């Protein structure tokens, strides 16, 4: 029996037409803030902060229901893909099972 599930979604977005960091932040930051307000998630800009044409957005959630974690991360991924004028280059979902016996298992799905 598991105690719960920790789900992590990472999404790499690319916008090769963007020429500076200010323009990139104007595209990415609103999506990150809306994700935080619309879904029960923790969201952060993880990588590519100094690059002007790509960035990695990280999303995490925790629940005792595996299907809820999977569906919530799917909704977040769909939201990221539909909200910005960028291209989703890579998307990875990892769901870690927290067990009563101290064992941890992880399921990874990459698109």
GROMACS .gro file of C-alpha atoms in nm:
model
  111
    1UNK     CA    1   0.000   0.000   0.000
    2UNK     CA    2   0.129   0.345  -0.086
    3UNK     CA    3   0.116   0.655   0.129
    4UNK     CA    4   0.094   0.889  -0.167
    5UNK     CA    5   0.232   1.007  -0.496
    6UNK     CA    6   0.457   1.298  -0.590
    7UNK     CA    7   0.420   1.408  -0.949
    8UNK     CA    8   0.670   1.625  -1.135
    9UNK     CA    9   0.623   1.766  -1.484
   10UNK     CA   10   0.905   1.938  -1.672
   11UNK     CA   11   0.835   2.119  -1.997
   12UNK     CA   12   1.096   2.272  -2.224
   13UNK     CA   13   0.952   2.556  -2.430
   14UNK     CA   14   1.135   2.712  -2.722
   15UNK     CA   15   1.085   3.048  -2.892
   16UNK     CA   16   1.368   3.093  -3.145
   17UNK     CA   17   1.228   3.424  -3.273
   18UNK     CA   18   1.272   3.595  -2.934
   19UNK     CA   19   1.578   3.817  -2.926
   20UNK     CA   20   1.611   3.917  -2.559
   21UNK     CA   21   1.541   3.799  -2.204
   22UNK     CA   22   1.279   4.065  -2.134
   23UNK     CA   23   1.067   3.949  -2.427
   24UNK     CA   24   1.102   3.584  -2.321
   25UNK     CA   25   1.000   3.659  -1.962
   26UNK     CA   26   0.696   3.846  -2.092
   27UNK     CA   27   0.587   3.525  -2.267
   28UNK     CA   28   0.671   3.270  -1.994
   29UNK     CA   29   0.604   3.446  -1.663
   30UNK     CA   30   0.228   3.502  -1.717
   31UNK     CA   31   0.178   3.133  -1.797
   32UNK     CA   32   0.366   3.030  -1.481
   33UNK     CA   33   0.159   3.269  -1.267
   34UNK     CA   34  -0.172   3.153  -1.418
   35UNK     CA   35  -0.077   2.789  -1.360
   36UNK     CA   36  -0.019   2.866  -0.992
   37UNK     CA   37  -0.357   3.032  -0.956
   38UNK     CA   38  -0.567   2.783  -1.157
   39UNK     CA   39  -0.428   2.448  -1.044
   40UNK     CA   40  -0.317   2.304  -0.706
   41UNK     CA   41   0.046   2.301  -0.814
   42UNK     CA   42   0.389   2.433  -0.731
   43UNK     CA   43   0.539   2.591  -1.042
   44UNK     CA   44   0.888   2.727  -1.111
   45UNK     CA   45   1.107   2.841  -1.395
   46UNK     CA   46   1.391   2.588  -1.366
   47UNK     CA   47   1.642   2.627  -1.647
   48UNK     CA   48   1.727   2.851  -1.938
   49UNK     CA   49   1.678   3.165  -1.732
   50UNK     CA   50   1.977   3.328  -1.902
   51UNK     CA   51   1.892   3.199  -2.250
   52UNK     CA   52   1.673   3.419  -2.466
   53UNK     CA   53   1.515   3.146  -2.679
   54UNK     CA   54   1.423   2.856  -2.445
   55UNK     CA   55   1.323   2.777  -2.088
   56UNK     CA   56   1.228   2.479  -1.870
   57UNK     CA   57   0.915   2.506  -1.657
   58UNK     CA   58   0.877   2.268  -1.362
   59UNK     CA   59   0.547   2.168  -1.203
   60UNK     CA   60   0.494   1.953  -0.892
   61UNK     CA   61   0.197   1.815  -0.698
   62UNK     CA   62   0.130   1.563  -0.420
   63UNK     CA   63  -0.173   1.343  -0.346
   64UNK     CA   64  -0.282   1.004  -0.219
   65UNK     CA   65  -0.456   0.939  -0.555
   66UNK     CA   66  -0.233   0.833  -0.848
   67UNK     CA   67  -0.495   0.909  -1.114
   68UNK     CA   68  -0.551   1.259  -0.973
   69UNK     CA   69  -0.176   1.333  -0.986
   70UNK     CA   70  -0.151   1.204  -1.344
   71UNK     CA   71  -0.459   1.396  -1.464
   72UNK     CA   72  -0.357   1.719  -1.289
   73UNK     CA   73  -0.012   1.709  -1.450
   74UNK     CA   74  -0.174   1.633  -1.788
   75UNK     CA   75  -0.401   1.935  -1.751
   76UNK     CA   76  -0.099   2.149  -1.660
   77UNK     CA   77   0.095   2.024  -1.965
   78UNK     CA   78  -0.202   2.093  -2.192
   79UNK     CA   79  -0.240   2.440  -2.040
   80UNK     CA   80   0.127   2.524  -2.095
   81UNK     CA   81   0.108   2.404  -2.456
   82UNK     CA   82  -0.205   2.604  -2.532
   83UNK     CA   83  -0.131   2.932  -2.354
   84UNK     CA   84   0.191   3.059  -2.501
   85UNK     CA   85   0.318   3.154  -2.845
   86UNK     CA   86   0.610   2.915  -2.801
   87UNK     CA   87   0.677   2.556  -2.905
   88UNK     CA   88   0.683   2.273  -2.651
   89UNK     CA   89   1.004   2.088  -2.738
   90UNK     CA   90   1.004   1.831  -2.457
   91UNK     CA   91   0.770   1.717  -2.183
   92UNK     CA   92   0.853   1.471  -1.905
   93UNK     CA   93   0.629   1.338  -1.627
   94UNK     CA   94   0.769   1.155  -1.325
   95UNK     CA   95   0.540   1.013  -1.058
   96UNK     CA   96   0.707   0.881  -0.745
   97UNK     CA   97   0.523   0.635  -0.521
   98UNK     CA   98   0.576   0.690  -0.149
   99UNK     CA   99   0.545   0.357   0.031
  100UNK     CA  100   0.473   0.263   0.390
  101UNK     CA  101   0.773   0.032   0.400
  102UNK     CA  102   1.012   0.311   0.306
  103UNK     CA  103   1.042   0.198  -0.056
  104UNK     CA  104   1.004   0.451  -0.332
  105UNK     CA  105   0.919   0.373  -0.695
  106UNK     CA  106   0.916   0.612  -0.991
  107UNK     CA  107   0.724   0.603  -1.320
  108UNK     CA  108   0.869   0.821  -1.599
  109UNK     CA  109   0.692   0.924  -1.920
  110UNK     CA  110   0.866   1.142  -2.182
  111UNK     CA  111   0.708   1.297  -2.490
   0.00000   0.00000   0.00000
